[in-house]
Coordinates of C-alpha atoms and ligand atoms in Angstrom, one line a residue:
X1 CA -8.3 18.5 -22.6
X2 CA -8.8 19.0 -18.8
X3 CA -6.2 21.1 -17.1
X4 CA -5.2 21.9 -13.5
X5 CA -4.4 25.5 -12.5
X6 CA -2.3 26.2 -9.5
X7 CA -1.8 29.3 -7.4
X8 CA 1.0 31.5 -8.6
X9 CA 3.1 34.0 -6.8
X10 CA 4.1 36.4 -9.5
X11 CA 3.9 37.2 -13.2
X12 CA 6.9 39.0 -14.8
X13 CA 8.2 39.7 -18.3
X14 CA 7.2 40.7 -21.7
X15 CA 4.8 39.1 -24.2
X16 CA 3.4 39.9 -27.6
X17 CA -0.3 39.2 -27.8
X18 CA -1.6 37.3 -30.9
X19 CA -3.5 39.1 -33.6
X20 CA -7.0 40.6 -33.3
X21 CA -9.9 38.2 -34.1
X22 CA -12.4 40.8 -35.2
X23 CA -9.9 42.5 -37.5
X24 CA -8.7 39.2 -39.0
X25 CA -12.2 38.2 -39.9
X26 CA -12.7 41.5 -41.6
X27 CA -9.3 41.5 -43.4
X28 CA -10.1 38.0 -44.8
X29 CA -13.7 38.8 -45.8
X30 CA -13.2 42.3 -47.2
X31 CA -10.2 41.2 -49.3
X32 CA -12.5 38.5 -50.8
X33 CA -14.6 41.3 -52.3
X34 CA -11.7 43.1 -54.1
X35 CA -11.1 41.1 -57.2
X36 CA -7.4 41.7 -56.5
X37 CA -4.5 40.4 -54.3
X38 CA -3.7 41.5 -50.8
X39 CA -1.1 40.5 -48.2
X40 CA -2.4 39.9 -44.7
X41 CA 0.3 39.9 -42.1
X42 CA 0.0 38.7 -38.5
X43 CA -3.4 37.1 -38.8
X44 CA -5.2 35.3 -36.1
X45 CA -4.8 31.5 -36.2
X46 CA -7.7 31.0 -33.8
X47 CA -10.3 28.4 -35.1
X48 CA -12.9 31.1 -35.7
X49 CA -10.7 33.1 -38.1
X50 CA -9.6 29.9 -39.9
X51 CA -13.3 29.2 -40.4
X52 CA -13.7 32.5 -42.2
X53 CA -10.6 31.8 -44.3
X54 CA -11.9 28.4 -45.4
X55 CA -15.3 30.0 -46.4
X56 CA -13.7 32.6 -48.6
X57 CA -11.7 29.8 -50.2
X58 CA -14.9 28.0 -50.9
X59 CA -16.2 31.2 -52.4
X60 CA -13.4 31.3 -55.0
X61 CA -10.4 33.0 -53.3
X62 CA -7.0 31.5 -53.7
X63 CA -4.8 31.6 -50.6
X64 CA -1.1 31.6 -50.9
X65 CA 0.8 31.0 -47.6
X66 CA 4.1 33.1 -47.6
X67 CA 5.4 32.1 -44.2
X68 CA 4.0 31.4 -40.7
X69 CA 2.5 34.8 -40.3
X70 CA 1.7 36.1 -43.8
X71 CA -0.6 35.0 -46.5
X72 CA -1.9 36.4 -49.8
X73 CA -5.6 36.4 -50.6
X74 CA -6.1 36.4 -54.4
X75 CA -9.7 37.3 -55.0
X76 CA -9.6 37.3 -58.8
X77 CA -12.0 34.4 -59.1
X78 CA -14.2 35.4 -56.2
X79 CA -17.1 35.5 -55.4
X80 CA -18.6 32.4 -56.9
X81 CA -21.3 30.0 -55.8
X82 CA -19.9 27.5 -53.3
X83 CA -20.3 23.8 -54.1
X84 CA -21.3 22.8 -50.6
X85 CA -23.0 24.4 -47.6
X86 CA -20.6 26.7 -45.7
X87 CA -19.6 25.6 -42.2
X88 CA -19.4 28.6 -39.8
X89 CA -18.2 26.4 -36.9
X90 CA -18.5 28.3 -33.6
X91 CA -18.2 31.7 -35.1
X92 CA -21.0 34.3 -34.8
X93 CA -18.8 36.9 -36.5
X94 CA -18.3 34.7 -39.6
X95 CA -22.0 33.9 -39.8
X96 CA -23.3 37.4 -39.4
X97 CA -20.8 39.2 -41.6
X98 CA -20.8 36.6 -44.4
X99 CA -24.6 36.7 -44.5
X100 CA -24.4 40.4 -45.4
X101 CA -22.0 39.6 -48.3
X102 CA -23.9 36.6 -49.6
X103 CA -27.4 38.1 -49.5
X104 CA -26.7 40.3 -52.5
X105 CA -24.8 37.8 -54.7
X106 CA -26.2 36.5 -57.9
X107 CA -26.1 32.9 -56.5
X108 CA -27.6 30.9 -53.6
X109 CA -25.7 29.6 -50.6
X110 CA -26.3 28.1 -47.2
X111 CA -24.7 28.3 -43.8
X112 CA -24.6 25.9 -40.8
X113 CA -22.7 25.8 -37.5
X114 CA -21.9 23.8 -34.4
X115 CA -24.3 23.2 -31.5
X116 CA -23.6 26.5 -29.8
X117 CA -23.8 28.6 -32.9
X118 CA -27.0 26.9 -34.0
X119 CA -28.7 28.2 -30.8
X120 CA -27.6 31.8 -31.4
X121 CA -30.1 34.5 -32.6
X122 CA -29.9 35.5 -36.3
X123 CA -33.2 37.5 -36.4
X124 CA -31.0 40.6 -35.7
X125 CA -29.5 40.3 -39.2
X126 CA -32.3 38.6 -41.1
X127 CA -34.8 41.3 -40.4
X128 CA -32.8 44.2 -41.8
X129 CA -31.5 42.1 -44.7
X130 CA -35.1 41.3 -45.6
X131 CA -35.9 45.0 -45.5
X132 CA -33.2 45.4 -48.1
X133 CA -34.8 42.7 -50.3
X134 CA -32.8 39.7 -49.0
X135 CA -34.4 36.3 -49.2
X136 CA -33.8 33.5 -46.7
X137 CA -35.0 30.3 -45.4
X138 CA -34.2 29.7 -41.8
X139 CA -34.8 27.6 -38.8
X140 CA -36.9 30.0 -36.7
X141 CA -34.2 32.7 -37.3
X142 CA -31.4 30.3 -36.4
X143 CA -28.9 28.3 -38.4
X144 CA -29.0 26.5 -40.7
X145 CA -29.9 29.3 -43.1
X146 CA -30.4 29.2 -46.9
X147 CA -29.5 32.4 -48.6
X148 CA -31.2 33.1 -52.0
X149 CA -28.9 35.8 -53.5
X150 CA -30.8 38.7 -55.0
X151 CA -30.5 42.4 -55.8
X152 CA -30.6 44.5 -52.6
X153 CA -31.7 48.1 -52.0
X154 CA -30.3 50.5 -49.4
X155 CA -32.1 51.2 -46.1
X156 CA -31.9 53.6 -43.2
X157 CA -31.9 51.1 -40.3
X158 CA -32.2 52.0 -36.7
X159 CA -31.0 49.1 -34.6
X160 CA -32.1 48.8 -31.0
X161 CA -29.0 46.8 -30.2
X162 CA -25.4 48.2 -30.3
X163 CA -23.8 45.4 -32.3
X164 CA -20.8 45.5 -34.6
X165 CA -21.8 42.2 -36.1
X166 CA -25.2 43.5 -37.1
X167 CA -23.7 46.8 -38.2
X168 CA -21.0 45.1 -40.3
X169 CA -23.5 42.7 -41.9
X170 CA -25.7 45.6 -43.0
X171 CA -22.8 47.7 -44.3
X172 CA -21.4 44.8 -46.2
X173 CA -24.8 44.3 -47.8
X174 CA -24.8 48.0 -48.5
X175 CA -21.6 47.9 -50.5
X176 CA -23.5 45.9 -53.1
X177 CA -27.0 47.5 -52.7
X178 CA -28.7 50.2 -54.8
X179 CA -28.6 53.7 -53.2
X180 CA -27.4 54.5 -49.7
X181 CA -27.4 52.1 -46.7
X182 CA -27.4 53.6 -43.2
X183 CA -27.1 51.9 -39.8
X184 CA -27.7 53.7 -36.5
X185 CA -27.2 52.1 -33.1
X186 CA -27.9 53.4 -29.5
X187 CA -24.2 53.3 -28.5
X188 CA -21.2 53.0 -30.7
X189 CA -20.0 49.4 -31.2
X190 CA -16.5 48.4 -32.4
X191 CA -15.7 50.3 -35.6
X192 CA -13.2 48.0 -37.4
X193 CA -15.5 47.7 -40.4
X194 CA -15.7 51.4 -40.8
X195 CA -12.0 51.9 -40.5
X196 CA -11.2 49.1 -42.9
X197 CA -13.8 50.3 -45.4
X198 CA -12.1 53.7 -45.3
X199 CA -8.7 52.1 -45.7
X200 CA -9.9 50.1 -48.7
X201 CA -11.6 53.1 -50.4
X202 CA -15.3 52.5 -49.8
X203 CA -17.7 55.5 -50.0
X204 CA -18.6 55.7 -46.3
X205 CA -19.6 58.5 -44.0
X206 CA -19.9 58.6 -40.2
X207 CA -22.0 61.0 -38.1
X208 CA -22.1 60.0 -34.4
X209 CA -23.5 56.5 -34.1
X210 CA -24.8 56.5 -37.7
X211 CA -22.8 55.0 -40.5
X212 CA -23.8 55.3 -44.2
X213 CA -22.3 53.5 -47.2
X214 CA -22.9 53.9 -50.9
X215 CA -22.6 51.1 -53.4
X216 CA -18.8 50.8 -53.7
X217 CA -15.9 48.7 -54.7
X218 CA -13.1 47.8 -52.2
X219 CA -9.5 48.1 -53.2
X220 CA -7.1 45.3 -52.3
X221 CA -4.7 46.6 -49.7
X222 CA -2.1 44.9 -47.5
X223 CA -3.2 44.7 -43.9
X224 CA -1.0 44.2 -40.8
X225 CA -3.2 43.1 -37.9
X226 CA -2.4 44.3 -34.4
X227 CA -2.7 42.2 -31.2
X228 CA -6.1 41.5 -29.7
X229 CA -7.1 43.6 -26.7
X230 CA -9.7 41.0 -25.8
X231 CA -6.9 38.4 -25.5
X232 CA -4.6 40.8 -23.7
X233 CA -7.4 41.4 -21.2
X234 CA -6.8 38.0 -19.6
X235 CA -3.1 38.8 -19.0
X236 CA -3.9 42.4 -17.9
X237 CA -6.3 41.2 -15.2
X238 CA -3.9 38.3 -14.2
X239 CA -1.1 40.8 -13.6
X240 CA -3.4 43.1 -11.6
X241 CA -4.6 40.4 -9.2
X242 CA -1.5 38.2 -8.8
X243 CA 0.7 39.9 -6.2
X244 CA 4.2 41.0 -7.2
X245 CA 3.4 41.1 -10.9
X246 CA 4.8 43.4 -13.5
X247 CA 4.3 42.6 -17.2
X248 CA 4.5 44.3 -20.6
X249 CA 2.1 43.3 -23.4
X250 CA 3.4 44.5 -26.8
X251 CA 1.5 45.5 -29.9
X252 CA -2.0 45.6 -28.6
X253 CA -4.9 47.3 -30.5
X254 CA -6.3 50.1 -28.4
X255 CA -9.0 51.3 -30.8
X256 CA -11.3 53.6 -28.7
X257 CA -14.3 51.3 -29.4
X258 CA -12.5 48.3 -27.8
X259 CA -10.5 49.9 -25.0
X260 CA -13.3 50.1 -22.4
X261 CA -11.5 47.6 -20.3
X262 CA -8.5 49.9 -19.9
X263 CA -10.8 52.8 -18.9
X264 CA -12.7 50.7 -16.4
X265 CA -9.7 49.1 -14.8
X266 CA -8.0 52.4 -14.5
X267 CA -11.1 53.8 -12.7
X268 CA -10.7 50.7 -10.4
X269 CA -7.2 52.0 -9.5
X270 CA -5.3 49.7 -11.8
X271 CA -1.7 50.5 -12.5
X272 CA -1.8 50.4 -16.4
X273 CA 0.5 52.4 -18.6
X274 CA 0.2 52.8 -22.4
X275 CA 3.5 53.5 -24.3
X276 CA 4.7 53.6 -27.9
X277 CA 1.3 54.6 -29.3
X278 CA 1.2 54.3 -33.1
X279 CA -1.2 53.6 -36.1
X280 CA -0.9 50.3 -38.0
X281 CA -3.2 49.7 -41.0
X282 CA -5.6 52.4 -39.8
X283 CA -5.9 51.0 -36.2
X284 CA -4.4 52.5 -33.0
X285 CA -1.8 50.3 -31.3
X286 CA 0.3 50.5 -28.1
X287 CA 2.4 48.5 -25.6
X288 CA 0.7 48.0 -22.3
X289 CA 2.5 47.8 -18.9
X290 CA 0.6 46.4 -16.0
X291 CA 1.5 46.0 -12.3
X292 CA -0.2 44.3 -9.4
X293 CA -2.7 46.8 -8.0
X294 CA -5.0 47.2 -5.0
X295 CA -8.4 47.4 -6.9
X296 CA -11.6 49.1 -5.9
X297 CA -15.1 48.4 -7.2
X298 CA -16.8 50.2 -10.2
X299 CA -20.2 50.5 -11.8
X300 CA -20.2 49.5 -15.4
X301 CA -23.2 50.4 -17.5
X302 CA -24.5 52.2 -20.6
X303 CA -22.2 53.4 -23.4
X304 CA -19.1 51.7 -22.1
X305 CA -20.7 48.2 -22.4
X306 CA -20.2 47.7 -26.2
X307 CA -16.6 48.9 -25.6
X308 CA -15.9 46.0 -23.3
X309 CA -18.6 43.5 -24.1
X310 CA -16.2 40.5 -24.5
X311 CA -14.2 41.4 -21.5
X312 CA -17.0 41.2 -18.9
X313 CA -16.2 37.7 -17.8
X314 CA -12.6 38.6 -17.0
X315 CA -13.6 42.0 -15.5
X316 CA -15.9 40.0 -13.2
X317 CA -12.8 38.1 -12.0
X318 CA -11.0 41.4 -11.3
X319 CA -14.1 42.6 -9.4
X320 CA -13.8 39.6 -7.0
X321 CA -10.5 41.2 -5.9
X322 CA -11.8 44.8 -5.8
X323 CA -12.8 46.4 -2.5
X324 CA -16.6 47.1 -2.6
X325 CA -19.5 46.2 -4.8
X326 CA -19.0 46.1 -8.5
X327 CA -22.3 46.4 -10.5
X328 CA -22.5 45.5 -14.2
X329 CA -25.7 46.3 -16.0
X330 CA -27.1 46.9 -19.6
X331 CA -25.2 43.7 -20.7
X332 CA -28.3 41.5 -21.5
X333 CA -26.8 40.5 -24.8
X334 CA -24.1 38.6 -23.0
X335 CA -26.6 35.8 -22.6
X336 CA -26.5 35.4 -26.4
X337 CA -22.7 34.9 -26.8
X338 CA -21.0 31.5 -27.2
X339 CA -22.6 30.7 -23.9
X340 CA -24.9 32.6 -21.5
X341 CA -22.0 34.4 -20.1
X342 CA -23.9 36.1 -17.3
X343 CA -25.0 32.7 -15.9
X344 CA -21.7 30.9 -16.7
X345 CA -19.6 33.6 -14.8
X346 CA -22.0 33.5 -11.8
X347 CA -22.0 29.7 -11.5
X348 CA -18.3 29.1 -12.0
X349 CA -17.0 32.0 -10.0
X350 CA -19.4 31.1 -7.1
X351 CA -17.8 27.6 -7.1
X352 CA -14.4 29.2 -6.5
X353 CA -15.8 31.2 -3.6
X354 CA -16.7 34.5 -5.1
X355 CA -19.6 36.6 -3.7
X356 CA -21.5 37.1 -7.0
X357 CA -25.1 37.5 -8.0
X358 CA -26.8 37.3 -11.4
X359 CA -29.2 40.0 -12.6
X360 CA -31.3 40.1 -15.7
X361 CA -28.8 42.2 -17.5
X362 CA -25.6 41.8 -15.6
X363 CA -23.8 40.9 -12.4
X364 CA -23.3 42.2 -8.8
X365 CA -20.0 41.2 -7.3
X366 CA -18.9 41.9 -3.7
X367 CA -15.2 42.0 -3.0
X368 CA -12.6 41.5 -2.0
X369 CA -12.9 37.7 -1.5
X370 CA -10.2 35.1 -1.0
X371 CA -11.0 32.6 -3.7
X372 CA -10.7 29.0 -2.4
X373 CA -10.7 26.7 -5.5
X374 CA -10.4 23.0 -4.8
X375 CA -13.1 22.2 -7.4
X376 CA -13.8 21.5 -11.0
X377 CA -15.1 24.2 -13.3
X378 CA -16.7 24.1 -16.7
X379 CA -16.1 26.4 -19.7
X380 CA -19.5 25.9 -21.5
X381 CA -17.8 25.4 -24.9
X382 CA -16.8 29.1 -24.5
X383 CA -13.2 30.3 -24.9
X384 CA -13.6 33.4 -22.8
X385 CA -15.1 31.5 -19.9
X386 CA -12.2 29.0 -20.1
X387 CA -9.6 31.8 -19.9
X388 CA -11.5 33.7 -17.2
X389 CA -11.6 30.7 -14.9
X390 CA -7.9 30.0 -15.6
X391 CA -7.0 33.5 -14.4
X392 CA -9.2 33.1 -11.3
X393 CA -7.4 29.8 -10.7
X394 CA -4.1 31.7 -10.3
X395 CA -5.2 33.3 -7.1
X396 CA -7.2 30.4 -5.6
X397 CA -5.8 28.9 -2.3
X398 CA -6.1 25.4 -3.8
X399 CA -5.8 24.1 -7.4
X400 CA -8.8 24.0 -9.7
X401 CA -9.5 21.7 -12.6
X402 CA -10.9 23.2 -15.8
X403 CA -12.8 20.8 -18.0
X404 CA -12.4 20.9 -21.8
X405 CA -9.9 23.8 -21.7
X406 CA -9.3 23.2 -25.5
X407 CA -12.1 25.7 -26.2
X408 CA -9.4 28.3 -25.7
X409 CA -8.3 27.5 -29.3
X410 CA -11.4 29.3 -30.7
X411 CA -9.6 32.7 -30.3
X412 CA -6.3 32.1 -28.5
X413 CA -4.4 28.9 -29.2
X414 CA -1.2 30.5 -27.9
X415 CA -2.7 31.2 -24.4
X416 CA -0.9 28.5 -22.3
X417 CA 2.5 29.1 -24.0
X418 CA 2.4 32.8 -23.3
X419 CA 1.2 32.2 -19.8
X420 CA 4.2 29.9 -19.1
X421 CA 6.5 32.6 -20.4
X422 CA 5.5 35.1 -17.7
X423 CA 4.7 32.7 -14.9
X424 CA 7.3 33.2 -12.2
X425 CA 5.7 30.6 -9.8
Ligands
S3P1 C1 -17.7 41.2 -32.8 C2 -18.7 41.9 -32.2 C3 -19.2 41.6 -30.9 C4 -18.3 40.7 -30.1 C5 -17.8 39.6 -30.9 C6 -17.0 40.1 -32.1 C7 -17.2 41.6 -34.1 O1 -20.5 40.9 -31.0 O2 -19.0 40.2 -28.9 O3 -16.9 38.8 -30.1 O4 -16.1 41.2 -34.5 O5 -17.9 42.4 -34.8 P1 -21.9 41.7 -31.2 O6 -21.9 42.5 -32.4 O7 -22.9 40.6 -31.2 O8 -22.0 42.5 -29.9

């Protein structure tokens, strides 16, 4: 589906952002380990999370749909050997987390994925899982992967990479491993696994950037999933850069390990206000009010990078409208996402007229520039590139055409509908 995006004059109104993708994956997978029944409310219907749901069904969970937004996962017959190979689609989170679960099962399984996922690195999980005793056959550390289920032993693993997917994979393997399993990372990555483990009664302890888990059972608990700050990010930046905008985004997860975008945008002079702060299913939630702002540049590096890793493409769009030079570094792993996001952002925003350079581990963006548009852009089979170029299109002088915009459905099928609700033309 190719779409045309036109300049708009103002965004106004109130929207509720769809549920968090990271938390939905975890609610589905962790419930599959409980042997009980749990109600999951307000789950993400993005393709990636539906991929995870299908996989836990193939592993023996029974899914009962209560209504449009609620389902019950009955894990009484889970986990059991799947009859066929498990299709992880486009989802790195599914692949890496489910590998940690499957490595320690008393059965074999295999995983495959789409073209983009099949190029993504899996050494980061295979190496520590092998240290725990895991047995695999793989395609040079990429999918497809055969997993030969076996008994695992705990490890004290020091990761060079701050990655919630790797951390969650190892902690999930640790739930079913002998002894204690610890994972340390240089900076703290998103901690939804830790919070949900606590909520479900696992024996977990956290000291700084080190998390340890003992062999433990998870209790089935009902989980209500908050809105996804990574999805809200596109509307936050849109309201900041489209003149005369004033929007409120309701029910957004503002977990400290995910809210780097708010901190950075505020340091760039953004008018963002958090209200109605509360806790839902062990996660911090708020409503976010955003008004058009005159932005200034920032340097983004170090510990904040994992707190906004998925938001860098849309922060780059904001930086084109900020006075001064924005420098983004320490973000090398962006090259290993659904696309090489450093290169994709540079190529596509350059086409629109941005002054942007690519570095080994980030981007340098000079602002403020009037984006011109009047061109076609590509989204590289990457939902976040698709939505970032869409937001940039809202302030281009002339319309832009985005090729294959349907990739938005990976995380945010409701994107266009919500946009039309606040677009004041
Ligand atoms: C995720 C962790 C991050 C993030 C991804 C979702 C998760 O990946 O980019 O979109 O749910 O754990 P890494 O762990 O590879 O940084």
